[in-house]
Short mmCIF file of C-alpha atoms in Angstrom, two decimals:
data_model
loop_
_atom_site.label_atom_id
_atom_site.label_comp_id
_atom_site.label_asym_id
_atom_site.label_seq_id
_atom_site.Cartn_x
_atom_site.Cartn_y
_atom_site.Cartn_z
CA UNK A 1 17.63 -15.45 -25.18
CA UNK A 2 15.83 -18.83 -24.86
CA UNK A 3 12.38 -18.59 -23.30
CA UNK A 4 13.28 -20.81 -20.32
CA UNK A 5 16.38 -18.77 -19.50
CA UNK A 6 14.42 -15.53 -19.91
CA UNK A 7 11.77 -16.82 -17.51
CA UNK A 8 14.41 -17.75 -14.90
CA UNK A 9 16.06 -14.33 -15.17
CA UNK A 10 12.69 -12.58 -14.86
CA UNK A 11 11.80 -14.64 -11.79
CA UNK A 12 15.15 -13.82 -10.16
CA UNK A 13 14.72 -10.10 -10.82
CA UNK A 14 11.17 -10.20 -9.47
CA UNK A 15 12.27 -11.97 -6.31
CA UNK A 16 15.02 -9.40 -5.76
CA UNK A 17 12.47 -6.59 -6.13
CA UNK A 18 10.10 -8.20 -3.65
CA UNK A 19 12.82 -8.72 -1.07
CA UNK A 20 13.90 -5.10 -1.47
CA UNK A 21 10.37 -3.83 -1.05
CA UNK A 22 9.78 -6.06 1.96
CA UNK A 23 12.85 -4.58 3.65
CA UNK A 24 11.09 -1.21 3.49
CA UNK A 25 7.74 -2.49 4.72
CA UNK A 26 6.82 -1.63 8.29
CA UNK A 27 10.30 -1.69 9.91
CA UNK A 28 10.35 -3.31 13.33
CA UNK A 29 13.67 -2.11 14.70
CA UNK A 30 16.81 -4.09 15.36
CA UNK A 31 16.46 -7.78 16.04
CA UNK A 32 18.94 -10.19 17.52
CA UNK A 33 20.95 -12.70 15.58
CA UNK A 34 20.07 -16.38 15.53
CA UNK A 35 22.65 -17.08 18.19
CA UNK A 36 21.11 -14.56 20.60
CA UNK A 37 17.41 -15.18 20.08
CA UNK A 38 15.20 -16.93 22.61
CA UNK A 39 14.77 -19.92 20.32
CA UNK A 40 16.75 -20.94 17.23
CA UNK A 41 15.78 -19.11 14.06
CA UNK A 42 13.18 -20.78 11.89
CA UNK A 43 15.68 -21.79 9.23
CA UNK A 44 17.57 -23.97 11.70
CA UNK A 45 14.81 -24.79 14.17
CA UNK A 46 14.23 -28.50 14.65
CA UNK A 47 11.57 -29.78 17.08
CA UNK A 48 13.10 -31.62 20.03
CA UNK A 49 10.72 -34.52 19.49
CA UNK A 50 8.60 -35.90 16.71
CA UNK A 51 5.06 -34.59 16.85
CA UNK A 52 2.51 -37.33 17.41
CA UNK A 53 -0.69 -37.41 15.35
CA UNK A 54 -3.02 -34.68 16.56
CA UNK A 55 -6.37 -35.59 18.02
CA UNK A 56 -8.97 -32.99 17.08
CA UNK A 57 -10.46 -31.39 20.24
CA UNK A 58 -14.19 -31.88 20.59
CA UNK A 59 -14.75 -28.18 21.16
CA UNK A 60 -13.31 -27.56 17.70
CA UNK A 61 -15.78 -29.91 16.11
CA UNK A 62 -13.55 -32.92 15.51
CA UNK A 63 -13.73 -36.59 16.42
CA UNK A 64 -10.88 -38.08 14.41
CA UNK A 65 -7.08 -38.11 14.12
CA UNK A 66 -4.90 -36.02 11.81
CA UNK A 67 -1.64 -37.87 11.22
CA UNK A 68 1.82 -36.93 9.98
CA UNK A 69 2.30 -36.37 6.26
CA UNK A 70 5.70 -37.78 5.29
CA UNK A 71 8.10 -36.09 2.94
CA UNK A 72 7.25 -32.43 3.60
CA UNK A 73 8.05 -29.66 6.07
CA UNK A 74 4.52 -28.39 6.73
CA UNK A 75 2.39 -30.65 8.94
CA UNK A 76 -1.29 -30.04 9.61
CA UNK A 77 -1.05 -32.20 12.73
CA UNK A 78 1.74 -30.05 14.16
CA UNK A 79 -0.14 -26.84 13.33
CA UNK A 80 -3.26 -28.10 15.07
CA UNK A 81 -1.24 -29.17 18.11
CA UNK A 82 0.24 -25.66 18.48
CA UNK A 83 -3.13 -24.00 17.85
CA UNK A 84 -4.77 -26.06 20.58
CA UNK A 85 -1.87 -25.39 22.99
CA UNK A 86 -2.16 -21.63 22.39
CA UNK A 87 -5.71 -21.55 23.77
CA UNK A 88 -4.86 -20.59 27.33
CA UNK A 89 -7.09 -20.26 30.40
CA UNK A 90 -9.56 -17.42 30.88
CA UNK A 91 -9.83 -16.82 27.11
CA UNK A 92 -6.17 -15.82 26.90
CA UNK A 93 -3.65 -16.79 24.18
CA UNK A 94 -0.29 -18.27 25.22
CA UNK A 95 2.51 -16.63 23.28
CA UNK A 96 5.00 -19.48 22.94
CA UNK A 97 2.63 -21.90 21.15
CA UNK A 98 1.16 -18.95 19.24
CA UNK A 99 4.58 -18.23 17.75
CA UNK A 100 5.08 -21.93 17.05
CA UNK A 101 1.81 -21.80 15.09
CA UNK A 102 3.34 -19.08 12.96
CA UNK A 103 6.46 -21.12 12.32
CA UNK A 104 4.27 -23.89 10.93
CA UNK A 105 2.20 -21.43 8.90
CA UNK A 106 5.42 -20.05 7.42
CA UNK A 107 6.24 -23.55 6.17
CA UNK A 108 2.78 -23.66 4.60
CA UNK A 109 3.30 -20.35 2.82
CA UNK A 110 6.80 -21.21 1.64
CA UNK A 111 5.49 -24.44 0.14
CA UNK A 112 3.27 -22.33 -2.13
CA UNK A 113 6.28 -20.97 -4.00
CA UNK A 114 9.57 -19.10 -3.49
CA UNK A 115 8.07 -15.65 -4.12
CA UNK A 116 5.77 -16.02 -1.11
CA UNK A 117 8.94 -15.41 0.90
CA UNK A 118 7.95 -11.78 0.38
CA UNK A 119 5.43 -12.35 3.21
CA UNK A 120 7.24 -14.93 5.31
CA UNK A 121 10.36 -12.78 5.65
CA UNK A 122 8.43 -10.13 7.57
CA UNK A 123 6.64 -12.71 9.71
CA UNK A 124 10.00 -14.22 10.71
CA UNK A 125 11.22 -10.77 11.76
CA UNK A 126 8.17 -10.28 13.96
CA UNK A 127 8.54 -13.68 15.62
CA UNK A 128 12.19 -12.93 16.35
CA UNK A 129 11.39 -9.50 17.77
CA UNK A 130 8.74 -10.76 20.20
CA UNK A 131 11.11 -13.47 21.40
CA UNK A 132 13.91 -10.94 21.81
CA UNK A 133 11.68 -8.70 23.91
CA UNK A 134 10.66 -11.71 25.99
CA UNK A 135 14.31 -12.61 26.57
CA UNK A 136 15.12 -9.05 27.63
CA UNK A 137 12.16 -8.99 30.01
CA UNK A 138 13.22 -12.31 31.53
CA UNK A 139 16.79 -11.02 32.04
CA UNK A 140 15.47 -7.85 33.66
CA UNK A 141 13.29 -9.77 36.10
CA UNK A 142 16.11 -12.13 37.02
CA UNK A 143 18.48 -9.20 37.58
CA UNK A 144 16.11 -7.33 39.90
CA UNK A 145 14.54 -10.24 41.79
CA UNK A 146 15.69 -11.14 45.27
CA UNK A 147 14.79 -14.82 45.43
CA UNK A 148 15.61 -14.96 49.13
CA UNK A 149 12.64 -12.67 49.76
CA UNK A 150 10.21 -13.70 46.99
CA UNK A 151 10.30 -15.46 43.63
CA UNK A 152 10.37 -13.28 40.50
CA UNK A 153 6.96 -12.12 39.25
CA UNK A 154 5.24 -13.99 36.40
CA UNK A 155 6.79 -13.44 32.99
CA UNK A 156 5.09 -10.56 31.17
CA UNK A 157 5.43 -12.23 27.79
CA UNK A 158 3.79 -15.49 28.79
CA UNK A 159 0.52 -14.58 27.06
CA UNK A 160 -1.07 -11.98 24.82
CA UNK A 161 -2.95 -10.40 27.72
CA UNK A 162 0.03 -10.15 30.05
CA UNK A 163 2.30 -8.74 27.33
CA UNK A 164 -0.15 -6.03 26.26
CA UNK A 165 -0.83 -4.98 29.83
CA UNK A 166 2.85 -4.96 30.83
CA UNK A 167 3.87 -2.87 27.83
CA UNK A 168 1.11 -0.37 28.49
CA UNK A 169 2.22 0.00 32.10
CA UNK A 170 5.86 0.44 31.07
CA UNK A 171 4.91 3.07 28.49
CA UNK A 172 6.62 1.37 25.55
CA UNK A 173 3.49 1.40 23.38
CA UNK A 174 3.01 4.54 21.31
CA UNK A 175 -0.37 5.41 19.78
CA UNK A 176 1.19 8.12 17.59
CA UNK A 177 4.52 6.84 16.25
CA UNK A 178 5.98 3.49 15.25
CA UNK A 179 7.83 1.73 18.07
CA UNK A 180 9.35 -1.77 18.16
CA UNK A 181 6.97 -2.96 20.88
CA UNK A 182 5.60 -6.46 21.24
CA UNK A 183 2.08 -5.03 21.10
CA UNK A 184 2.57 -3.36 17.73
CA UNK A 185 4.33 -6.42 16.37
CA UNK A 186 1.53 -8.69 17.57
CA UNK A 187 -1.03 -6.48 15.83
CA UNK A 188 0.73 -7.09 12.48
CA UNK A 189 0.76 -10.84 13.07
CA UNK A 190 -2.88 -10.65 14.10
CA UNK A 191 -3.86 -9.06 10.78
CA UNK A 192 -1.88 -11.63 8.81
CA UNK A 193 -3.53 -14.43 10.76
CA UNK A 194 -6.93 -13.21 9.60
CA UNK A 195 -5.66 -13.25 6.01
CA UNK A 196 -4.64 -16.89 6.37
CA UNK A 197 -7.87 -17.73 8.16
CA UNK A 198 -9.92 -16.41 5.23
CA UNK A 199 -7.68 -18.16 2.72
CA UNK A 200 -7.88 -21.56 4.45
CA UNK A 201 -11.60 -21.17 5.02
CA UNK A 202 -12.22 -20.57 1.32
CA UNK A 203 -9.84 -23.35 0.30
CA UNK A 204 -11.84 -25.70 2.49
CA UNK A 205 -15.28 -24.67 1.28
CA UNK A 206 -14.98 -23.59 -2.38
CA UNK A 207 -14.82 -26.74 -4.48
CA UNK A 208 -14.52 -25.18 -7.92
CA UNK A 209 -13.87 -21.91 -9.63
CA UNK A 210 -11.22 -19.57 -8.31
CA UNK A 211 -7.55 -20.52 -8.29
CA UNK A 212 -5.28 -20.58 -5.25
CA UNK A 213 -3.73 -17.29 -6.33
CA UNK A 214 -7.15 -15.67 -6.72
CA UNK A 215 -8.23 -16.81 -3.25
CA UNK A 216 -4.98 -15.46 -1.77
CA UNK A 217 -5.45 -12.16 -3.56
CA UNK A 218 -9.07 -11.72 -2.47
CA UNK A 219 -8.24 -12.42 1.18
CA UNK A 220 -5.26 -10.06 0.94
CA UNK A 221 -7.32 -7.24 -0.55
CA UNK A 222 -9.88 -7.64 2.21
CA UNK A 223 -7.51 -7.75 5.19
CA UNK A 224 -3.94 -6.62 4.52
CA UNK A 225 -3.97 -4.33 1.48
CA UNK A 226 -5.58 -1.40 3.37
CA UNK A 227 -2.51 -1.34 5.64
CA UNK A 228 0.14 -1.58 2.89
CA UNK A 229 1.57 1.11 0.59
CA UNK A 230 0.87 1.00 -3.14
CA UNK A 231 4.20 -0.57 -4.10
CA UNK A 232 3.73 -3.46 -1.68
CA UNK A 233 0.21 -4.06 -3.01
CA UNK A 234 1.52 -4.24 -6.60
CA UNK A 235 4.28 -6.61 -5.55
CA UNK A 236 1.74 -8.81 -3.78
CA UNK A 237 -0.28 -9.02 -7.00
CA UNK A 238 2.77 -10.43 -8.77
CA UNK A 239 3.23 -13.01 -6.02
CA UNK A 240 -0.35 -14.27 -6.35
CA UNK A 241 0.11 -14.76 -10.10
CA UNK A 242 3.01 -17.17 -9.46
CA UNK A 243 1.16 -19.49 -7.09
CA UNK A 244 0.57 -23.14 -8.05
CA UNK A 245 -2.85 -24.62 -8.77
CA UNK A 246 -5.11 -25.95 -6.03
CA UNK A 247 -3.82 -29.49 -6.31
CA UNK A 248 -0.68 -28.28 -4.50
CA UNK A 249 -2.84 -27.34 -1.53
CA UNK A 250 -4.36 -30.82 -1.39
CA UNK A 251 -0.89 -32.32 -1.29
CA UNK A 252 0.11 -30.00 1.54
CA UNK A 253 -2.75 -31.16 3.76
CA UNK A 254 -2.15 -34.78 2.76
CA UNK A 255 -5.50 -35.48 1.11
CA UNK A 256 -6.47 -36.59 -2.38
CA UNK A 257 -9.72 -34.72 -2.96
CA UNK A 258 -11.45 -31.49 -2.01
CA UNK A 259 -14.03 -33.53 -0.08
CA UNK A 260 -11.28 -34.98 2.11
CA UNK A 261 -9.78 -31.53 2.70
CA UNK A 262 -13.01 -29.95 3.97
CA UNK A 263 -13.18 -31.53 7.47
CA UNK A 264 -9.46 -30.95 8.04
CA UNK A 265 -9.69 -27.28 7.12
CA UNK A 266 -12.88 -26.86 9.12
CA UNK A 267 -11.06 -27.87 12.31
CA UNK A 268 -7.93 -25.82 11.58
CA UNK A 269 -9.96 -22.72 10.69
CA UNK A 270 -12.06 -23.09 13.85
CA UNK A 271 -8.89 -23.06 15.97
CA UNK A 272 -7.39 -20.09 14.11
CA UNK A 273 -10.68 -18.22 14.37
CA UNK A 274 -10.79 -18.70 18.15
CA UNK A 275 -7.21 -17.49 18.59
CA UNK A 276 -7.97 -14.49 16.38
CA UNK A 277 -11.16 -13.74 18.33
CA UNK A 278 -9.36 -13.79 21.67
CA UNK A 279 -6.49 -11.62 20.42
CA UNK A 280 -8.91 -9.20 18.79
CA UNK A 281 -10.72 -8.74 22.10
CA UNK A 282 -7.50 -8.06 24.03
CA UNK A 283 -6.34 -5.50 21.47
CA UNK A 284 -9.74 -3.88 21.21
CA UNK A 285 -10.28 -3.26 24.92
CA UNK A 286 -6.91 -1.49 25.03
CA UNK A 287 -7.58 0.56 21.85
CA UNK A 288 -4.63 -1.09 20.09
CA UNK A 289 -6.25 -2.09 16.79
CA UNK A 290 -4.82 0.94 14.97
CA UNK A 291 -1.29 1.21 16.36
CA UNK A 292 0.90 2.97 13.76
#
């Protein structure tokens, strides 16, 4: 068998294995179809308007503009816009822009190679589940509200804080068994966000040495591997070996050199870090950091 054909067959078999393993990884329960979900699924989601260049908020350390990068799906400007919008009042995190952040981060991960779909597949499931739960909660409130007496109460899934508190009060969060709650699902996204935070931070600060795959692997081993079974960890190792070199990252953030990438990543990482810090606090005060 020619070497090129053998390589293609091996890659196809590896991808099939990863998808199979990911279907066994941390099941989240039944999710709705694209037609029933709160927003269109990621694969068909198109923003209703073109995102303008993102001005970097002063509190995140920026004083310049990040523009659109033509010819690619992932946009740093759009990610930063969603990150800034997710920073709600009173140190809360707004869920809708938070999930939009993840949709943009999925595009970033998918641009690193087809096998990274091993991770993005599970993230998409979690996004869909939280939106499904939000839709169900909205329908319940509308069905029980008597608008002639009073307007319906605020939506429980508007923010991280309100969702966690509402699910605790309703008793849908289990501290002993796996349940398809928004709180448990958010915790998994929260861990993955720290993985990406560490990866982007190191990509923005380390000018030479380790490859993109090595940086991904090190961040994974530090944050996610302790929560994954052995088979998933071995599959993740294979994924990291297939990643492109660091020049692909520079193209994704629309810069030519590592020096140009550093200020962009500094701002993005600062925003991700603040969202992670706020979410960590809300989970911690409710003893939700170790939900099964």
